[in-house]
Amino acid sequence: CNGRDMRHATPEYIVSSITALGGLLFGYDIGIMSSILQMEQFNEYFHSPSSIITGVIVASLTIGCFVGALVSGPLADRYSRKITIVLGALVCTVGSAIQFGSVNRAMLIVGRFVNGLAIGFLSSVVPMYQSETAPPGDRGRMVSLQQWAITWGIFIAFGIDYGCSYIRGAKQFRLPLGLQIVPSIILLFTMAFMPFSPRWLVAHDHIGDARQVLGRLRANGHASVPEVAEELRLIHQTIVYERETKSSGYMELLRFPNRRRTFIGCGMQFMQQFTGINTLMLYAPTIFRDMGLGSTQSIALCQAINGLVNVTSTIPAIIWIDKWGRRPTLLVGTLLIIVFYLILALLMRSYLALTGVGNKDAVIINLSAHNLGIASICMVYLVVASFAFSWGPCGWLIPSEIFPTHLRAKANSVTTGTNWISNFVVTLTSPLLLEVAHWRLFIAFSVIMGVNLIVIYLFLPETKNLTLEEMDILFMDSAWAFKTSPLTFLHSKKKIRRLSTETAQTVRTSTTRTEPA
């Protein structure tokens, strides 16, 4: 906890962990369909959907997520982050029930769309809520719990799919679809005991309540300690200044200095989807089958291992992301993904050529078909592992922390909406691209990751150890990220502290409101 007493940090971990159940629902909904689509009973009941229909079934969730993400911003601003999370859990319960009782493709698609609305709420608001309740030195770790919960959701879904693959009849696919009601109900009831975001409370002039919440989160309920008073003062000053000098409409996201943040936030979400991770998580069973796996059980087992790799590889980010920083984590992860994608493409090309699907002269890696298949599956796992410690947590963390309070909810709804519309494109086209392009798809992903690498190096500044209020100062600096990153890498905040003092003086002269004691 960066030197903080663990007892003082415990309430923050509890809050972040409970709200991370929204991430578990997110991950479960993503993971559950990948193996279900391969189940004999599912294909028999729904008359073996074509590649296009399969894409629609999968992508209907992402369309709902897109709509839910866009709606979540105004809801989170007006009714609070906490209430929006509760609403997401309630809607998820309804959508899961519809999927469980689906009697035709249309009902299944509607159920997934409704679940998508809920996941859109949760994926946008949960990281923002975690970011607003976490202290600066632990914010990366707290928000990374969301991504870890997503990986747990995916893993649990894969494991349940594997266990249900031995069941005969419609229960084989109905049980996995219905079980997602359980975590949504748990989230629904446990959120009643979670605090409101202190920044949302201050923005709505509930200063006393905000002081009590910060006391519970930072000082074991002692709201009068100097650290709580100082944090509350800074939050209040910044919000009052923003309220009196800046607009909070959506168009403000396109104006200086926020358009740079909007570019980075939307870019992070866009680039996260075009890492190809959802192609690997959703359609890995198709890849495994093409690489020689035959039975439903063996495919489901390999997919469960895929989920376990995702879970365990996220742990280093939770532990060290506030020490490593966001930039190095992303740059290293991106380089590894490029390398593993290229190797995967070569292995798949060689396997397809060797087994008679392609030209035998195209064999590049001289191994037996069996060994090529195993090596290809291992490369899938290595790509997933590289994503899990880098793009997985950072893709949600960075957009949740870079925007000012008066725009954060709207900005997160837009950035998360970007994630989901990109996700829609990827999930809708992946089945067809895998069918037509085969290994060439992974060459394309490696090229895209090369572009991502350049963008991250040039434009993404380091944000570790900065308070949310200090982001304003950071984004007034050079647009070239490699010029601003040493500021935080070397913990040289002298400039930021000086500018923060100037901002505070501006606030004192621009407002007649009474500041909190």
Short mmCIF file of N, CA and C in Angstrom, two decimals, residues 60-139:
data_model
loop_
_atom_site.label_atom_id
_atom_site.label_comp_id
_atom_site.label_asym_id
_atom_site.label_seq_id
_atom_site.Cartn_x
_atom_site.Cartn_y
_atom_site.Cartn_z
N SER A 60 -24.68 -8.91 -30.26
CA SER A 60 -25.85 -8.26 -29.66
C SER A 60 -25.54 -7.77 -28.24
N LEU A 61 -24.67 -8.50 -27.53
CA LEU A 61 -24.24 -8.06 -26.20
C LEU A 61 -23.49 -6.74 -26.31
N THR A 62 -22.60 -6.62 -27.29
CA THR A 62 -21.77 -5.42 -27.40
C THR A 62 -22.59 -4.20 -27.82
N ILE A 63 -23.64 -4.40 -28.63
CA ILE A 63 -24.51 -3.26 -28.98
C ILE A 63 -25.20 -2.75 -27.72
N GLY A 64 -25.71 -3.67 -26.90
CA GLY A 64 -26.31 -3.27 -25.62
C GLY A 64 -25.31 -2.56 -24.74
N CYS A 65 -24.07 -3.06 -24.72
CA CYS A 65 -23.02 -2.43 -23.92
C CYS A 65 -22.75 -1.01 -24.40
N PHE A 66 -22.75 -0.81 -25.71
CA PHE A 66 -22.51 0.52 -26.27
C PHE A 66 -23.60 1.50 -25.83
N VAL A 67 -24.86 1.07 -25.95
CA VAL A 67 -25.97 1.93 -25.54
C VAL A 67 -25.91 2.19 -24.03
N GLY A 68 -25.67 1.13 -23.24
CA GLY A 68 -25.59 1.27 -21.79
C GLY A 68 -24.48 2.20 -21.36
N ALA A 69 -23.33 2.12 -22.04
CA ALA A 69 -22.19 2.98 -21.69
C ALA A 69 -22.53 4.45 -21.94
N LEU A 70 -23.19 4.75 -23.06
CA LEU A 70 -23.52 6.14 -23.37
C LEU A 70 -24.55 6.70 -22.39
N VAL A 71 -25.50 5.86 -21.98
CA VAL A 71 -26.54 6.31 -21.04
C VAL A 71 -25.98 6.48 -19.64
N SER A 72 -24.94 5.72 -19.32
CA SER A 72 -24.43 5.69 -17.94
C SER A 72 -23.88 7.04 -17.47
N GLY A 73 -23.33 7.85 -18.39
CA GLY A 73 -22.73 9.12 -17.99
C GLY A 73 -23.71 10.06 -17.31
N PRO A 74 -24.80 10.43 -17.98
CA PRO A 74 -25.79 11.29 -17.32
C PRO A 74 -26.38 10.67 -16.06
N LEU A 75 -26.59 9.34 -16.06
CA LEU A 75 -27.13 8.67 -14.87
C LEU A 75 -26.16 8.79 -13.69
N ALA A 76 -24.88 8.57 -13.96
CA ALA A 76 -23.88 8.61 -12.89
C ALA A 76 -23.71 10.03 -12.35
N ASP A 77 -23.86 11.03 -13.21
CA ASP A 77 -23.76 12.42 -12.75
C ASP A 77 -24.98 12.81 -11.91
N ARG A 78 -26.16 12.41 -12.34
CA ARG A 78 -27.37 12.85 -11.67
C ARG A 78 -27.69 12.01 -10.44
N TYR A 79 -27.66 10.69 -10.58
CA TYR A 79 -28.12 9.81 -9.50
C TYR A 79 -26.98 9.19 -8.69
N SER A 80 -25.76 9.41 -9.08
CA SER A 80 -24.54 8.94 -8.42
C SER A 80 -23.97 7.70 -9.08
N ARG A 81 -22.68 7.51 -8.85
CA ARG A 81 -22.00 6.33 -9.36
C ARG A 81 -22.58 5.08 -8.71
N LYS A 82 -22.83 5.16 -7.41
CA LYS A 82 -23.32 4.00 -6.65
C LYS A 82 -24.67 3.53 -7.18
N ILE A 83 -25.62 4.42 -7.36
CA ILE A 83 -26.96 4.03 -7.81
C ILE A 83 -26.91 3.47 -9.23
N THR A 84 -26.04 3.99 -10.07
CA THR A 84 -25.91 3.48 -11.43
C THR A 84 -25.39 2.05 -11.42
N ILE A 85 -24.47 1.74 -10.52
CA ILE A 85 -23.98 0.36 -10.39
C ILE A 85 -25.11 -0.56 -9.92
N VAL A 86 -25.92 -0.09 -8.97
CA VAL A 86 -27.07 -0.88 -8.50
C VAL A 86 -28.03 -1.15 -9.66
N LEU A 87 -28.29 -0.13 -10.46
CA LEU A 87 -29.18 -0.29 -11.60
C LEU A 87 -28.60 -1.30 -12.60
N GLY A 88 -27.29 -1.25 -12.81
CA GLY A 88 -26.65 -2.21 -13.70
C GLY A 88 -26.83 -3.64 -13.22
N ALA A 89 -26.68 -3.87 -11.92
CA ALA A 89 -26.86 -5.21 -11.36
C ALA A 89 -28.30 -5.68 -11.55
N LEU A 90 -29.27 -4.78 -11.37
CA LEU A 90 -30.68 -5.13 -11.52
C LEU A 90 -31.01 -5.51 -12.97
N VAL A 91 -30.54 -4.72 -13.91
CA VAL A 91 -30.79 -4.99 -15.33
C VAL A 91 -30.11 -6.29 -15.75
N CYS A 92 -28.93 -6.56 -15.20
CA CYS A 92 -28.21 -7.80 -15.53
C CYS A 92 -29.01 -9.03 -15.08
N THR A 93 -29.65 -8.92 -13.93
CA THR A 93 -30.48 -10.02 -13.43
C THR A 93 -31.62 -10.33 -14.40
N VAL A 94 -32.25 -9.27 -14.92
CA VAL A 94 -33.36 -9.44 -15.87
C VAL A 94 -32.85 -10.06 -17.18
N GLY A 95 -31.75 -9.53 -17.71
CA GLY A 95 -31.20 -10.05 -18.96
C GLY A 95 -30.77 -11.50 -18.85
N SER A 96 -30.20 -11.87 -17.72
CA SER A 96 -29.77 -13.26 -17.52
C SER A 96 -30.96 -14.20 -17.49
N ALA A 97 -32.07 -13.75 -16.87
CA ALA A 97 -33.28 -14.57 -16.81
C ALA A 97 -33.85 -14.79 -18.21
N ILE A 98 -33.81 -13.75 -19.05
CA ILE A 98 -34.31 -13.88 -20.43
C ILE A 98 -33.47 -14.89 -21.20
N GLN A 99 -32.15 -14.80 -21.07
CA GLN A 99 -31.28 -15.75 -21.76
C GLN A 99 -31.52 -17.18 -21.29
N PHE A 100 -31.68 -17.33 -19.98
CA PHE A 100 -31.91 -18.66 -19.41
C PHE A 100 -33.17 -19.31 -19.98
N GLY A 101 -34.21 -18.50 -20.21
CA GLY A 101 -35.47 -19.04 -20.70
C GLY A 101 -35.64 -18.96 -22.20
N SER A 102 -34.59 -18.65 -22.95
CA SER A 102 -34.70 -18.46 -24.40
C SER A 102 -35.24 -19.71 -25.09
N VAL A 103 -36.24 -19.49 -25.96
CA VAL A 103 -36.82 -20.60 -26.73
C VAL A 103 -36.51 -20.48 -28.21
N ASN A 104 -35.91 -19.35 -28.63
CA ASN A 104 -35.50 -19.19 -30.02
C ASN A 104 -34.35 -18.20 -30.10
N ARG A 105 -33.80 -18.04 -31.28
CA ARG A 105 -32.64 -17.16 -31.45
C ARG A 105 -32.96 -15.72 -31.07
N ALA A 106 -34.16 -15.25 -31.47
CA ALA A 106 -34.53 -13.85 -31.22
C ALA A 106 -34.55 -13.55 -29.72
N MET A 107 -35.11 -14.47 -28.92
CA MET A 107 -35.18 -14.27 -27.48
C MET A 107 -33.78 -14.28 -26.86
N LEU A 108 -32.92 -15.13 -27.38
CA LEU A 108 -31.53 -15.18 -26.90
C LEU A 108 -30.82 -13.86 -27.19
N ILE A 109 -31.03 -13.34 -28.40
CA ILE A 109 -30.39 -12.08 -28.79
C ILE A 109 -30.90 -10.92 -27.94
N VAL A 110 -32.23 -10.90 -27.67
CA VAL A 110 -32.80 -9.85 -26.82
C VAL A 110 -32.21 -9.93 -25.41
N GLY A 111 -32.12 -11.14 -24.86
CA GLY A 111 -31.54 -11.31 -23.53
C GLY A 111 -30.11 -10.84 -23.45
N ARG A 112 -29.35 -11.11 -24.49
CA ARG A 112 -27.96 -10.66 -24.50
C ARG A 112 -27.87 -9.14 -24.66
N PHE A 113 -28.80 -8.55 -25.41
CA PHE A 113 -28.82 -7.09 -25.53
C PHE A 113 -29.12 -6.45 -24.18
N VAL A 114 -30.10 -6.99 -23.45
CA VAL A 114 -30.45 -6.45 -22.13
C VAL A 114 -29.26 -6.59 -21.18
N ASN A 115 -28.61 -7.75 -21.21
CA ASN A 115 -27.41 -7.92 -20.39
C ASN A 115 -26.33 -6.91 -20.80
N GLY A 116 -26.28 -6.62 -22.10
CA GLY A 116 -25.32 -5.65 -22.59
C GLY A 116 -25.55 -4.26 -22.00
N LEU A 117 -26.82 -3.86 -21.88
CA LEU A 117 -27.11 -2.57 -21.24
C LEU A 117 -26.49 -2.51 -19.85
N ALA A 118 -26.67 -3.61 -19.09
CA ALA A 118 -26.13 -3.67 -17.73
C ALA A 118 -24.61 -3.61 -17.73
N ILE A 119 -23.99 -4.38 -18.62
CA ILE A 119 -22.53 -4.41 -18.67
C ILE A 119 -22.00 -3.04 -19.12
N GLY A 120 -22.75 -2.35 -19.99
CA GLY A 120 -22.36 -1.00 -20.38
C GLY A 120 -22.33 -0.05 -19.19
N PHE A 121 -23.37 -0.12 -18.33
CA PHE A 121 -23.38 0.67 -17.11
C PHE A 121 -22.15 0.35 -16.26
N LEU A 122 -21.96 -0.94 -16.00
CA LEU A 122 -20.94 -1.37 -15.05
C LEU A 122 -19.53 -1.11 -15.57
N SER A 123 -19.29 -1.39 -16.85
CA SER A 123 -17.93 -1.22 -17.39
C SER A 123 -17.52 0.24 -17.43
N SER A 124 -18.50 1.15 -17.51
CA SER A 124 -18.19 2.58 -17.52
C SER A 124 -18.04 3.15 -16.11
N VAL A 125 -18.94 2.76 -15.22
CA VAL A 125 -19.04 3.42 -13.91
C VAL A 125 -18.15 2.77 -12.85
N VAL A 126 -17.98 1.45 -12.88
CA VAL A 126 -17.18 0.79 -11.84
C VAL A 126 -15.74 1.30 -11.79
N PRO A 127 -15.00 1.36 -12.92
CA PRO A 127 -13.63 1.89 -12.82
C PRO A 127 -13.60 3.34 -12.35
N MET A 128 -14.58 4.14 -12.77
CA MET A 128 -14.65 5.54 -12.35
C MET A 128 -14.89 5.63 -10.84
N TYR A 129 -15.80 4.82 -10.33
CA TYR A 129 -16.10 4.79 -8.89
C TYR A 129 -14.86 4.35 -8.11
N GLN A 130 -14.18 3.31 -8.58
CA GLN A 130 -12.96 2.85 -7.91
C GLN A 130 -11.89 3.94 -7.93
N SER A 131 -11.76 4.62 -9.05
CA SER A 131 -10.75 5.67 -9.19
C SER A 131 -11.03 6.83 -8.25
N GLU A 132 -12.31 7.18 -8.08
CA GLU A 132 -12.68 8.32 -7.24
C GLU A 132 -12.62 8.00 -5.75
N THR A 133 -12.62 6.75 -5.38
CA THR A 133 -12.55 6.39 -3.96
C THR A 133 -11.15 5.96 -3.53
N ALA A 134 -10.24 5.76 -4.49
CA ALA A 134 -8.90 5.26 -4.18
C ALA A 134 -7.92 6.41 -3.92
N PRO A 135 -6.91 6.19 -3.07
CA PRO A 135 -5.84 7.17 -2.90
C PRO A 135 -4.89 7.13 -4.10
N PRO A 136 -4.16 8.21 -4.40
CA PRO A 136 -3.33 8.26 -5.61
C PRO A 136 -2.34 7.12 -5.73
N GLY A 137 -1.65 6.78 -4.62
CA GLY A 137 -0.60 5.77 -4.69
C GLY A 137 -1.10 4.35 -4.89
N ASP A 138 -2.41 4.12 -4.68
CA ASP A 138 -2.97 2.78 -4.83
C ASP A 138 -4.03 2.71 -5.92
N ARG A 139 -4.22 3.80 -6.65
CA ARG A 139 -5.33 3.85 -7.62
C ARG A 139 -5.17 2.79 -8.71
#
